[in-house]
Coordinates of C-alpha atoms and ligand atoms in Angstrom, one line a residue:
Chain A
M1 CA 10.8 -39.6 22.9
T2 CA 8.6 -37.0 24.6
S3 CA 11.4 -34.5 24.9
L4 CA 10.7 -31.7 22.5
P5 CA 13.0 -31.2 19.5
Q6 CA 15.6 -28.3 20.0
A7 CA 14.3 -26.7 16.8
T8 CA 12.1 -27.7 13.9
N9 CA 13.1 -27.3 10.3
K10 CA 9.6 -26.0 9.4
K11 CA 6.7 -24.8 11.5
L12 CA 3.7 -26.0 9.6
G13 CA 0.4 -24.7 10.9
L14 CA -2.8 -22.9 10.2
V15 CA -3.8 -19.3 10.1
I16 CA -7.5 -18.8 10.9
D17 CA -9.3 -15.6 10.0
L18 CA -11.8 -14.6 12.6
D19 CA -13.0 -11.8 10.4
T20 CA -14.3 -14.0 7.6
C21 CA -15.2 -17.2 9.4
V22 CA -19.0 -17.6 9.1
G23 CA -19.3 -20.4 11.7
C24 CA -20.7 -22.9 9.2
H25 CA -18.9 -25.9 10.8
A26 CA -17.9 -27.1 7.3
C27 CA -14.2 -27.4 8.4
A28 CA -15.2 -29.4 11.5
T29 CA -17.4 -31.7 9.4
N30 CA -14.8 -32.3 6.7
C31 CA -12.1 -32.8 9.3
K32 CA -14.2 -35.6 10.8
E33 CA -14.9 -37.0 7.4
W34 CA -11.3 -37.2 6.3
N35 CA -9.8 -38.2 9.5
T36 CA -12.1 -41.0 10.4
G37 CA -10.4 -42.8 7.5
G38 CA -7.0 -41.1 8.0
H39 CA -3.8 -41.4 10.0
M40 CA -5.6 -41.6 13.4
A41 CA -8.7 -43.5 12.2
P42 CA -11.3 -44.2 13.3
L43 CA -12.9 -41.2 15.0
T44 CA -15.4 -43.2 17.0
D45 CA -18.8 -42.0 18.1
Q46 CA -20.9 -43.0 21.1
N47 CA -24.6 -43.1 20.7
P48 CA -24.5 -41.3 17.4
Y49 CA -28.2 -41.5 16.7
G50 CA -29.3 -41.2 20.3
K51 CA -30.4 -38.2 22.3
K52 CA -26.9 -37.4 23.5
P53 CA -24.4 -38.2 20.7
D54 CA -20.7 -37.9 21.6
G55 CA -17.5 -38.7 19.8
V56 CA -14.0 -37.7 18.8
W57 CA -13.6 -34.5 16.8
F58 CA -10.4 -32.7 16.0
N59 CA -12.0 -29.4 15.3
R60 CA -14.8 -27.6 17.1
V61 CA -16.5 -24.4 16.0
H62 CA -17.7 -22.0 18.8
S63 CA -19.6 -18.8 18.4
F64 CA -19.2 -16.0 20.9
E65 CA -20.9 -12.6 21.4
V66 CA -18.3 -10.0 22.2
K67 CA -19.3 -6.8 23.9
R68 CA -16.7 -4.1 23.5
G69 CA -18.0 -1.2 25.6
K70 CA -20.4 1.6 24.7
T71 CA -18.6 3.2 21.8
N72 CA -17.5 0.1 19.9
P73 CA -20.0 -2.1 18.2
G74 CA -20.5 -5.6 19.5
L75 CA -19.3 -8.6 17.5
T76 CA -20.3 -12.1 16.8
V77 CA -17.1 -14.1 16.6
N78 CA -17.1 -17.6 15.1
F79 CA -14.1 -19.4 16.6
P80 CA -12.8 -22.7 15.2
R81 CA -10.7 -24.5 17.8
S82 CA -8.1 -27.2 16.8
C83 CA -4.6 -28.2 17.7
L84 CA -2.1 -25.3 17.4
H85 CA 1.0 -27.5 17.1
C86 CA 2.7 -25.5 19.8
E87 CA 6.4 -25.0 20.0
N88 CA 6.4 -25.6 23.8
A89 CA 3.9 -28.4 23.6
A90 CA 3.6 -29.5 27.2
C91 CA 1.1 -32.1 26.0
V92 CA 4.2 -33.9 24.6
T93 CA 6.6 -33.6 27.5
V94 CA 4.1 -34.9 30.1
C95 CA 3.4 -38.1 28.1
P96 CA 5.0 -40.9 30.1
T97 CA 5.1 -43.5 27.3
G98 CA 6.6 -41.6 24.3
A99 CA 3.3 -42.0 22.5
S100 CA 3.0 -38.2 22.0
Y101 CA 5.7 -36.6 20.0
K102 CA 6.6 -33.4 18.0
R103 CA 8.3 -34.0 14.7
A104 CA 11.6 -32.2 14.2
E105 CA 11.1 -31.9 10.4
D106 CA 7.9 -29.9 10.4
G107 CA 6.8 -29.3 14.0
I108 CA 3.6 -31.4 13.7
V109 CA 2.4 -32.9 17.0
L110 CA 1.2 -36.5 16.8
V111 CA 0.1 -39.4 18.9
N112 CA 1.3 -43.0 18.3
T113 CA -1.9 -44.8 19.3
D114 CA 0.0 -48.1 19.5
K115 CA 2.0 -46.8 22.5
C116 CA -0.7 -44.7 24.2
I117 CA -1.9 -46.1 27.5
G118 CA -4.8 -43.7 27.7
C119 CA -3.7 -41.9 30.9
K120 CA -5.2 -38.6 29.6
L121 CA -2.5 -36.5 31.1
C122 CA -1.7 -34.9 27.7
S123 CA -5.3 -33.6 27.4
W124 CA -5.0 -32.0 30.9
A125 CA -1.8 -30.3 29.7
C126 CA -3.3 -28.8 26.6
P127 CA -4.8 -25.4 27.4
Y128 CA -6.9 -25.3 24.2
G129 CA -8.8 -28.6 24.5
A130 CA -7.3 -29.9 21.3
R131 CA -7.0 -33.5 22.4
E132 CA -10.0 -35.8 22.7
F133 CA -10.0 -39.3 24.2
D134 CA -11.4 -42.1 22.2
E135 CA -13.6 -44.1 24.6
D136 CA -13.9 -47.1 22.3
E137 CA -10.2 -47.5 21.6
G138 CA -8.9 -46.3 25.0
V139 CA -6.4 -44.0 23.4
M140 CA -5.9 -40.2 22.9
K141 CA -6.5 -38.6 19.5
K142 CA -5.8 -35.2 18.0
C143 CA -5.5 -33.1 14.9
T144 CA -2.7 -34.5 12.6
L145 CA -2.5 -31.3 10.5
C146 CA -3.8 -33.8 7.9
I147 CA -0.3 -35.3 7.6
D148 CA -1.9 -37.8 5.2
R149 CA -3.0 -35.1 2.8
I150 CA -0.2 -32.5 2.9
Y151 CA 2.5 -35.1 1.9
N152 CA 0.2 -37.3 -0.1
K153 CA 1.7 -37.8 -3.6
T154 CA -1.4 -39.5 -4.9
L155 CA -3.3 -36.2 -4.5
E156 CA -3.1 -33.4 -7.0
P157 CA -0.6 -30.8 -5.7
E158 CA -3.4 -28.2 -5.1
D159 CA -5.2 -30.8 -2.9
R160 CA -2.2 -31.4 -0.7
Q161 CA -3.7 -29.2 2.0
P162 CA -5.6 -30.0 5.2
A163 CA -9.2 -31.0 4.7
C164 CA -10.5 -28.1 6.8
V165 CA -8.6 -25.6 4.7
L166 CA -9.8 -26.9 1.4
T167 CA -13.4 -27.1 2.5
C168 CA -13.8 -23.7 4.1
P169 CA -16.3 -21.8 1.9
A170 CA -15.3 -18.4 3.3
G171 CA -11.5 -18.9 2.7
A172 CA -11.0 -18.3 6.4
R173 CA -8.4 -21.0 6.9
H174 CA -4.8 -20.9 5.5
F175 CA -2.1 -23.5 5.7
G176 CA 1.7 -23.1 5.4
D177 CA 5.1 -22.8 7.0
L178 CA 5.1 -20.2 9.7
S179 CA 8.8 -20.3 10.1
D180 CA 9.3 -18.9 6.6
P181 CA 8.7 -15.1 6.7
D182 CA 7.9 -15.1 2.9
S183 CA 5.2 -17.7 3.1
N184 CA 1.6 -16.7 2.5
V185 CA 0.6 -17.5 6.0
S186 CA 3.5 -15.5 7.6
K187 CA 2.6 -12.5 5.4
L188 CA -1.0 -12.8 6.5
V189 CA 0.0 -12.8 10.1
A190 CA 2.2 -9.8 9.6
E191 CA -0.4 -7.8 7.7
R192 CA -3.3 -8.5 9.9
A193 CA -1.5 -8.7 13.2
G194 CA -2.2 -12.4 13.8
R195 CA -2.4 -13.4 17.4
P196 CA -1.5 -16.6 19.4
L197 CA -4.1 -18.0 21.9
M198 CA -3.3 -17.6 25.6
P199 CA 0.3 -16.4 25.0
E200 CA 0.6 -15.9 28.8
L201 CA 0.8 -19.7 29.3
G202 CA 4.0 -19.8 27.2
Y203 CA 3.0 -22.7 24.9
K204 CA 4.1 -20.6 21.8
P205 CA 1.4 -21.9 19.5
T206 CA 2.3 -22.2 15.8
N207 CA -1.2 -21.5 14.6
S208 CA -2.3 -17.9 14.5
Y209 CA -5.7 -16.2 14.6
L210 CA -6.4 -13.0 12.6
P211 CA -8.6 -10.7 14.7
P212 CA -11.8 -9.3 13.2
R213 CA -11.2 -6.1 11.1
A214 CA -12.3 -2.8 12.6
R215 CA -16.1 -2.3 12.1
R216 CA -17.5 0.9 10.6
V217 CA -19.9 2.6 12.9
E218 CA -21.2 5.2 10.4
A219 CA -23.3 4.1 7.4
A220 CA -21.4 4.3 4.0
N221 CA -22.1 7.3 1.8
I222 CA -23.7 5.9 -1.4
G223 CA -25.1 9.2 -2.6
A224 CA -28.6 8.6 -1.3
E225 CA -30.7 11.0 0.8
K226 CA -30.0 10.6 4.5
Q227 CA -33.7 10.6 5.2
L228 CA -36.4 9.6 2.8
E229 CA -39.4 12.0 2.5
A230 CA -42.9 10.7 1.9
V231 CA -43.8 11.2 -1.8
S232 CA -47.1 13.0 -2.4
P233 CA -48.8 12.2 -5.7
R234 CA -49.7 15.4 -7.6
K235 CA -52.7 14.5 -9.7
G236 CA -55.3 11.8 -10.3
F237 CA -57.1 9.5 -7.9
L238 CA -54.3 9.1 -5.5
S239 CA -53.8 12.8 -5.2
W240 CA -57.5 13.2 -4.4
I241 CA -57.2 10.6 -1.6
D242 CA -54.1 12.3 -0.4
N243 CA -55.8 15.7 -0.3
T244 CA -59.0 14.3 1.3
L245 CA -57.0 12.5 4.0
S246 CA -54.7 15.4 4.7
R247 CA -57.6 17.8 5.5
Chain B
M1 CA -11.5 -31.4 36.8
H2 CA -13.4 -34.6 37.2
P3 CA -12.4 -36.3 40.4
A4 CA -11.7 -39.8 39.3
F5 CA -12.2 -42.4 42.1
S6 CA -9.1 -44.3 41.2
V7 CA -6.8 -41.3 41.3
I8 CA -8.2 -40.2 44.7
L9 CA -7.7 -43.7 46.1
F10 CA -4.2 -43.8 44.5
T11 CA -2.9 -40.6 46.0
T12 CA -4.5 -41.1 49.4
S13 CA -3.3 -44.6 49.8
S14 CA 0.2 -44.3 48.4
G15 CA 0.8 -41.0 50.1
A16 CA 0.1 -42.6 53.5
G17 CA 2.1 -45.7 52.6
Y18 CA 5.2 -43.7 51.5
G19 CA 4.9 -41.5 54.6
L20 CA 4.9 -44.5 56.8
L21 CA 7.8 -46.1 54.9
A22 CA 9.9 -42.9 55.1
L23 CA 9.3 -42.5 58.9
M24 CA 10.0 -46.2 59.5
G25 CA 13.3 -45.9 57.6
I26 CA 14.5 -42.8 59.4
F27 CA 13.3 -43.6 62.9
G28 CA 14.4 -47.2 62.4
A29 CA 17.9 -46.1 61.3
A30 CA 18.0 -43.8 64.3
G31 CA 17.3 -46.8 66.5
I32 CA 14.2 -45.2 68.0
L33 CA 11.8 -47.9 66.8
P34 CA 11.6 -51.4 68.3
Q35 CA 13.8 -53.9 66.5
D36 CA 11.2 -56.6 67.0
R37 CA 10.5 -58.6 63.8
W38 CA 6.8 -58.5 64.2
F39 CA 6.8 -54.7 64.5
G40 CA 8.9 -54.4 61.4
L41 CA 6.8 -56.9 59.5
S42 CA 3.5 -55.2 60.3
G43 CA 4.8 -51.7 59.7
L44 CA 6.4 -52.5 56.4
F45 CA 3.5 -54.7 55.3
I46 CA 1.1 -51.8 55.9
A47 CA 3.3 -49.3 54.2
L48 CA 4.1 -51.4 51.1
G49 CA 0.5 -52.7 51.0
L50 CA -0.9 -49.2 50.9
V51 CA 1.6 -48.2 48.2
T52 CA 0.8 -51.3 46.1
I53 CA -2.9 -50.8 46.4
G54 CA -2.4 -47.2 45.3
L55 CA -0.2 -48.1 42.3
L56 CA -2.6 -50.8 41.1
S57 CA -5.6 -48.5 41.4
S58 CA -3.8 -45.9 39.4
T59 CA -3.7 -48.3 36.5
F60 CA -7.4 -49.0 36.6
H61 CA -8.4 -45.7 34.9
L62 CA -6.0 -46.2 32.0
G63 CA -7.4 -46.8 28.6
H64 CA -4.8 -49.6 28.1
P65 CA -3.7 -51.0 31.6
E66 CA -1.8 -53.8 29.8
R67 CA 0.6 -51.2 28.3
A68 CA 1.3 -49.6 31.7
W69 CA 4.9 -50.7 31.6
R70 CA 5.5 -48.3 28.8
A71 CA 4.9 -45.4 31.3
I72 CA 8.4 -45.7 32.9
S73 CA 10.2 -44.9 29.6
Q74 CA 10.0 -41.1 29.5
W75 CA 11.6 -40.1 32.8
R76 CA 13.6 -37.4 31.0
S77 CA 10.6 -35.2 30.4
S78 CA 7.6 -36.6 32.2
W79 CA 6.8 -36.4 35.9
L80 CA 4.3 -39.2 35.6
S81 CA 7.1 -41.4 34.2
R82 CA 9.5 -40.3 36.9
E83 CA 6.9 -41.2 39.5
G84 CA 6.6 -44.7 38.0
V85 CA 10.4 -45.2 38.0
L86 CA 10.8 -43.9 41.6
A87 CA 7.8 -46.0 42.8
I88 CA 9.4 -49.1 41.5
V89 CA 13.0 -48.3 42.6
T90 CA 11.7 -47.6 46.2
F91 CA 10.7 -51.2 46.6
I92 CA 14.4 -52.2 46.5
P93 CA 15.8 -50.5 49.7
A94 CA 12.4 -51.0 51.3
G95 CA 12.7 -54.7 50.7
L96 CA 16.2 -54.8 52.0
L97 CA 15.2 -52.9 55.1
G98 CA 12.5 -55.5 55.6
I99 CA 15.1 -58.3 55.4
G100 CA 17.2 -56.7 58.1
W101 CA 14.2 -56.0 60.3
V102 CA 12.2 -59.2 59.9
F103 CA 15.0 -61.8 59.6
L104 CA 17.9 -60.3 61.5
E105 CA 15.9 -58.0 63.9
T106 CA 18.3 -55.1 63.2
T107 CA 17.6 -51.7 61.7
T108 CA 21.0 -50.1 62.0
G109 CA 24.3 -50.3 60.1
F110 CA 23.7 -51.4 56.4
W111 CA 20.0 -51.9 57.1
G112 CA 19.8 -48.5 58.5
V113 CA 21.3 -47.0 55.4
M114 CA 18.7 -48.9 53.4
G115 CA 16.1 -47.3 55.6
I116 CA 17.4 -43.8 54.9
V117 CA 17.7 -44.5 51.1
G118 CA 14.2 -45.9 51.1
A119 CA 12.9 -42.8 53.0
L120 CA 14.5 -40.5 50.5
L121 CA 13.1 -42.4 47.5
A122 CA 9.7 -42.6 49.1
M123 CA 9.6 -38.8 49.6
L124 CA 10.9 -38.3 46.0
T125 CA 8.0 -40.4 44.8
V126 CA 5.5 -38.2 46.6
I127 CA 7.3 -35.2 45.2
A128 CA 7.0 -36.6 41.7
T129 CA 3.3 -37.2 42.2
A130 CA 2.8 -33.6 43.3
M131 CA 4.9 -32.3 40.4
I132 CA 2.5 -34.0 37.9
Y133 CA -0.1 -31.6 39.1
R134 CA 2.1 -28.7 40.0
S135 CA 3.6 -28.5 36.5
L136 CA 0.3 -28.2 34.6
K137 CA 0.1 -24.6 33.6
T138 CA -3.4 -25.1 32.4
I139 CA -4.7 -25.4 36.0
H140 CA -4.0 -22.4 38.2
Q141 CA -5.3 -24.2 41.3
W142 CA -2.5 -26.8 40.8
A143 CA 0.3 -24.8 39.2
N144 CA 1.2 -22.9 42.3
C145 CA 3.8 -23.2 45.1
W146 CA 1.4 -24.7 47.6
T147 CA 0.6 -27.9 45.7
L148 CA 3.9 -29.7 46.5
P149 CA 4.1 -28.8 50.2
G150 CA 0.4 -29.9 50.5
Y151 CA 1.2 -33.4 49.1
L152 CA 4.4 -33.7 51.1
T153 CA 3.0 -32.6 54.5
L154 CA -0.1 -34.8 54.1
S155 CA 2.0 -37.8 53.2
I156 CA 4.2 -37.3 56.3
M157 CA 1.2 -36.6 58.5
T158 CA -0.8 -39.7 57.5
G159 CA 2.4 -41.8 57.7
A160 CA 3.2 -40.4 61.2
L161 CA -0.4 -41.1 62.4
L162 CA -0.1 -44.7 61.2
L163 CA 3.3 -45.2 62.8
S164 CA 2.1 -43.7 66.1
A165 CA -1.0 -46.0 66.1
L166 CA 1.2 -49.0 65.3
L167 CA 3.5 -48.2 68.2
M168 CA 0.5 -47.9 70.5
I169 CA -0.8 -51.3 69.4
F170 CA 2.6 -52.8 70.1
D171 CA 2.5 -51.0 73.5
E172 CA 5.7 -49.1 72.7
H173 CA 6.3 -45.6 73.7
A174 CA 8.6 -43.8 71.3
R175 CA 7.7 -40.3 72.5
A176 CA 9.7 -38.7 69.7
V177 CA 7.2 -40.2 67.2
H178 CA 4.1 -39.3 69.1
G179 CA 5.4 -35.7 69.5
M180 CA 6.3 -35.5 65.8
V181 CA 2.7 -36.5 64.9
I182 CA 1.3 -33.4 66.6
F183 CA 3.9 -31.2 64.8
A184 CA 3.1 -32.9 61.4
V185 CA -0.7 -32.3 61.8
V186 CA -0.2 -28.6 62.7
L187 CA 2.2 -28.1 59.7
A188 CA -0.1 -29.8 57.2
W189 CA -3.1 -27.8 58.6
I190 CA -1.2 -24.5 58.0
V191 CA -0.1 -25.5 54.5
K192 CA -3.7 -26.5 53.5
Y193 CA -5.1 -23.4 55.0
V194 CA -2.7 -21.2 53.0
Y195 CA -3.4 -23.2 49.8
W196 CA -7.2 -22.7 50.2
R197 CA -6.7 -19.0 50.8
F198 CA -4.5 -18.8 47.8
I199 CA -6.9 -20.4 45.4
A200 CA -9.8 -18.3 46.8
T201 CA -8.0 -15.1 46.2
S202 CA -6.2 -15.6 42.9
K203 CA -6.9 -16.8 39.4
S204 CA -5.2 -17.8 36.1
L205 CA -3.8 -15.1 33.8
A206 CA -5.7 -16.6 31.0
T207 CA -9.0 -14.9 30.2
P208 CA -11.9 -15.4 27.7
S209 CA -10.2 -12.6 25.6
S210 CA -6.8 -14.3 25.5
A211 CA -8.5 -17.6 24.8
I212 CA -10.0 -16.5 21.5
A213 CA -7.5 -13.7 20.7
V214 CA -10.2 -11.0 20.5
D215 CA -10.3 -8.1 23.0
G216 CA -13.7 -7.5 24.6
A217 CA -15.2 -6.3 27.8
E218 CA -17.6 -9.3 28.0
I219 CA -17.4 -12.5 26.0
T220 CA -20.3 -14.9 26.2
P221 CA -21.0 -18.1 24.3
L222 CA -23.6 -17.7 21.6
D223 CA -23.9 -21.0 19.8
P224 CA -22.2 -24.1 21.3
P225 CA -19.9 -26.2 19.1
H226 CA -21.9 -29.4 19.9
N227 CA -25.2 -29.9 21.6
S228 CA -24.3 -32.7 24.1
A229 CA -21.4 -32.9 26.5
N230 CA -18.2 -34.1 24.9
Y231 CA -15.0 -35.5 26.4
L232 CA -13.6 -32.0 27.3
M233 CA -16.8 -31.0 29.2
K234 CA -17.0 -34.3 31.1
E235 CA -13.3 -34.5 32.0
M236 CA -12.4 -30.8 32.6
G237 CA -15.8 -29.2 33.0
F238 CA -16.5 -30.6 36.4
I239 CA -17.7 -27.8 38.6
V240 CA -18.5 -28.1 42.3
A241 CA -21.1 -25.7 43.7
R242 CA -19.6 -23.1 46.1
K243 CA -21.8 -24.1 49.0
H244 CA -20.8 -27.8 48.6
A245 CA -17.1 -26.8 48.4
D246 CA -17.5 -24.9 51.7
K247 CA -19.2 -27.8 53.4
L248 CA -16.5 -30.2 52.2
R249 CA -13.7 -27.9 53.3
F250 CA -15.3 -27.9 56.7
I251 CA -15.5 -31.7 56.8
S252 CA -11.9 -31.8 55.6
Y253 CA -10.7 -29.4 58.3
A254 CA -12.6 -31.4 60.9
T255 CA -11.6 -35.0 59.9
L256 CA -8.2 -34.3 58.5
F257 CA -6.8 -31.9 61.1
A258 CA -9.0 -31.1 64.2
M259 CA -9.9 -34.7 65.1
P260 CA -6.5 -36.2 64.5
L261 CA -4.9 -33.4 66.4
A262 CA -7.1 -33.8 69.4
L263 CA -6.9 -37.6 69.3
S264 CA -3.1 -37.6 69.0
L265 CA -2.8 -35.2 71.9
M266 CA -5.0 -37.7 73.9
A267 CA -2.8 -40.6 72.7
Y268 CA 0.3 -38.6 73.7
L269 CA -0.9 -37.9 77.2
S270 CA -2.7 -41.2 77.9
S271 CA -1.5 -44.7 77.6
G272 CA -3.0 -48.2 77.5
A273 CA -6.2 -49.0 75.7
M274 CA -7.4 -45.4 75.7
G275 CA -4.3 -44.2 73.9
T276 CA -4.4 -47.0 71.4
I277 CA -8.0 -46.4 70.5
S278 CA -7.4 -42.6 70.1
A279 CA -4.4 -43.2 67.8
V280 CA -6.3 -45.7 65.6
V281 CA -9.4 -43.5 65.3
A282 CA -7.0 -40.6 64.5
V283 CA -5.7 -42.6 61.5
I284 CA -9.2 -43.5 60.3
S285 CA -10.4 -39.9 60.6
A286 CA -7.3 -38.6 58.7
I287 CA -7.7 -41.1 55.9
V288 CA -11.3 -40.0 55.3
G289 CA -10.1 -36.4 55.5
V290 CA -7.4 -36.9 52.9
A291 CA -9.9 -38.5 50.5
V292 CA -12.2 -35.5 50.9
E293 CA -9.3 -33.1 50.5
R294 CA -8.2 -35.0 47.3
W295 CA -11.7 -34.9 45.9
L296 CA -11.8 -31.1 46.4
F297 CA -8.3 -30.8 44.9
F298 CA -9.8 -32.1 41.7
A299 CA -13.3 -30.6 42.0
E300 CA -12.0 -27.1 42.6
A301 CA -9.4 -27.2 39.8
K302 CA -10.5 -25.1 36.8
H303 CA -8.9 -26.0 33.5
T304 CA -8.4 -23.2 31.0
V305 CA -10.6 -25.1 28.4
N306 CA -13.6 -23.9 30.5
L307 CA -13.0 -20.4 29.1
Y308 CA -14.3 -21.8 25.8
Y309 CA -17.4 -23.1 27.5
G310 CA -18.7 -20.0 29.3
A311 CA -16.3 -19.6 32.3
T312 CA -15.4 -15.9 32.8
S313 CA -12.2 -16.8 34.7
V314 CA -10.3 -19.9 35.7
Ligands
SF4_1 S1 -2.7 -27.2 21.0 FE1 -2.7 -28.6 22.7 S2 -2.5 -30.6 21.7 FE2 -1.9 -29.1 20.2 S3 0.4 -28.9 20.5 FE3 -0.6 -27.3 21.7 S4 -0.7 -28.1 23.7 FE4 -0.4 -29.9 22.3
SF4_2 S1 -3.0 -40.4 27.0 FE1 -1.5 -41.5 25.7 S2 -0.5 -39.8 24.5 FE2 -1.6 -38.9 26.2 S3 0.0 -38.7 27.8 FE3 -1.1 -40.6 28.2 S4 0.1 -42.2 27.1 FE4 0.8 -40.2 26.3
SF4_3 S1 -5.6 -29.9 9.9 FE1 -6.8 -31.7 9.4 S2 -6.9 -32.8 11.3 FE2 -6.4 -30.7 11.8 S3 -8.3 -29.6 12.1 FE3 -7.8 -29.4 9.9 S4 -8.9 -31.1 8.9 FE4 -8.8 -31.6 11.1

């Protein structure tokens, strides 16, 4: 049923730190690696070794240059973009077949690819470009929040996390229940003033982005001279050269 | 947004079909139209034919056309699903109206009620089509109060032009219908003019800053996430050059409104072969015009995902 659940028991989602993300694309790569054998497998590619490869990815990493006026230093922001598992997920309500749905137990938004007719309307309804059409299979695909990892009893408990979170070398991705104010992710959002994307559209995304920390404009004081003076040798050959050249 | 041929064909053709069906139902029930079976047959054949061509073409662009039947299941939440249900249900009163008209040569009484019910359902189907676009908050050029009137007035206008041409061909003079055509063209013209002014002077609330949750005076892409176009860029990244859009709008104004208006006036004032030819050419011109207008409706629609790919506003 593509009506949204009244409320969800949990709001599982990601918190992504734009301060520490180094833009290495490891999360995107590992997402592709895990998911091409996971719940929504396969993540097909067209022309993978050709000049213009194309294919289904659930996570894309952009880099932006942000100019912030004369007084603030500019920023380079690396920005990973994946499904935000929105509360008001219009991608679900527009689906005519019931293929798209939001789970009442944890808020995860999924596609049942056996029911999908490939009308693409859900991808039009997603502001964030989180859904990508699989040309080979003729159905829509999207991030599953690694549903096949986070509940996977065959994995060690510490590995029951999304592939993108586990692989991030900078620790910029965090997974948890954002409806629980005491969860790690909720605390991070509170501490670092996490922000939703395009809140003006009213989708109420579950995922949150931690903005870059304030940058220092002044150099740090490490006890060194502000300006280095040229050293003049006092005796010997070098001193003779110095004196000769200084004349 | 990428203007898919099948969707342009679908909305153009089914819009005209539902418009004609609705007007035949209402004017038929009012007893203004000839009760002649051949008139009824040709009119309903054209209306339902256009609708059917439209519906079939809309399934061509699906990834899984054989599963299309599933699309009528989610009418509680989805306008696309509602459109499907309404489209199918409309065939029932339309078919009954056809039985009355073609076999019994009557369009009043029970058959007239069927005509009115069919007209209502036909208009609701057009509304459902428009609401698919109007309800997408991701696209400012669609999620505004001019989208629905645009679809409705163009559907009625093209339906009225068709009906008027058909009357001319049957050498009938229902002046109420011919007069209504002129009114419908003027109304649709005004609505489309206001729509185009609206999208030229307003934009989405979403900005590059709100898209990445970082405040900044200027946000420009530095490194792209992928080095060849992906699904998002092909489907939503379609951008039409300003000068082409202006030219196409001009073509649209000319073929969709100016020509049909002049030709319908001619048809209204003259009679015989001259009037018939004018009315038929008016239909052809308007159909070309709607197709161009639909192409622009897609090509000028800017999806918010473009903010991640270098757009400064959408
Ligand atoms: S990010 Fe897009 S696909 Fe994911 S839940 Fe929100 S609207 Fe749907
Ligand atoms: S593409 Fe599939 S999942 Fe998306 S709206 Fe259409 S049927 Fe539903
Ligand atoms: S949660 Fe899983 S599916 Fe979603 S972006 Fe991360 S790795 Fe990909």
